[in-house]
């Protein structure tokens, strides 16, 4: 059986091909699945998708009409998948329920340190042989407060890093993590966490209840000199409200690895095109903002785990097995 994989990065392609070797043939595409590209999947029973692929109702209808019966999502998040439509159409959907939490947690910490210590600005200056320190002053993280919104595996990994730096830990989640408690984390309301934290980091899934979790009122609750990091999902932050606060001169730094409207932008080269997204164009102009292209998960360790799980999900489908990764079971 030939499997069609959408949204495959060049670094990822040989890893996918090697992982499927001896099982099924896989054809990796650098294009993302959407209504315009769905017809490419015609005749392929199994396809694999990335988090920025469009798996809305219209796309799923086209896939089902073309003979697709199984979708193997190469990510933990599945907010891009219309699960109700998939179930109605008899499409099996599986995801990667777990991969290295350290990849995302370490990158989130990297973003926090980069904006705190003005690393990008300093690097740009020294490339021009400008070695002044003006405007590069940061702050010690030791003794300050880290607020972790979402204390699952990734949030816990981030908390361990912050604890190692000697930070006070505040947490917010629907369920407390005993491991975070052992680190000295105090669970508080979202409002108190935002008000008391010097560093706020987001590690919650994007579901209807968390959409724009950090909205205008939440941003205004935060300290003027706080650092905000989002390496989870772009829809957790109201970007227009964030821009308004940044224009008012607030926040020491903001590190974003995800963006509300990143689909059709992230993972693609848009350097020679006019920027149509005015909000993103404004966001990247702030000197205290660092935007990266949804790369927090992108380590050899994490990607290897994602691909290995994807292979297992496909093999489980062909063998009629069901695992904890299945979101919509085989009908």
Coordinates of N, CA and C in Angstrom, one line a residue, residues 23 29 41 60 63 85 184 207 224-225 230 284 292 301:
X23 N 7.4 -2.0 5.5 CA 6.0 -2.1 5.9 C 5.1 -1.6 4.7
X29 N 5.0 14.6 0.6 CA 4.8 15.8 -0.1 C 5.1 17.0 0.8
X41 N -4.9 13.1 -3.0 CA -5.0 11.9 -2.2 C -5.9 10.8 -2.8
X60 N -12.5 16.6 4.3 CA -12.8 15.2 4.6 C -13.8 14.6 3.7
X63 N -11.8 13.7 0.6 CA -10.9 12.5 0.9 C -11.7 11.2 0.9
X85 N -17.4 15.0 11.6 CA -17.5 14.7 10.1 C -16.7 13.4 9.8
X184 N 7.5 22.3 44.4 CA 7.2 23.5 45.1 C 6.2 24.4 44.5
X207 N -8.7 23.9 22.8 CA -10.1 23.4 22.7 C -11.0 24.6 22.9
X224 N 3.5 44.8 33.7 CA 4.0 45.5 32.6 C 5.3 45.0 32.1
X225 N 6.1 44.5 33.0 CA 7.4 44.0 32.6 C 7.5 42.5 32.5
X230 N 4.5 31.5 24.2 CA 3.5 30.6 23.8 C 4.1 29.6 22.8
X284 N 5.8 41.4 14.3 CA 7.2 41.1 14.1 C 8.1 42.4 14.1
X292 N 8.9 32.6 16.0 CA 9.5 31.5 15.3 C 8.4 30.7 14.6
X301 N 15.0 13.8 18.3 CA 14.3 12.9 19.3 C 12.8 12.9 19.1

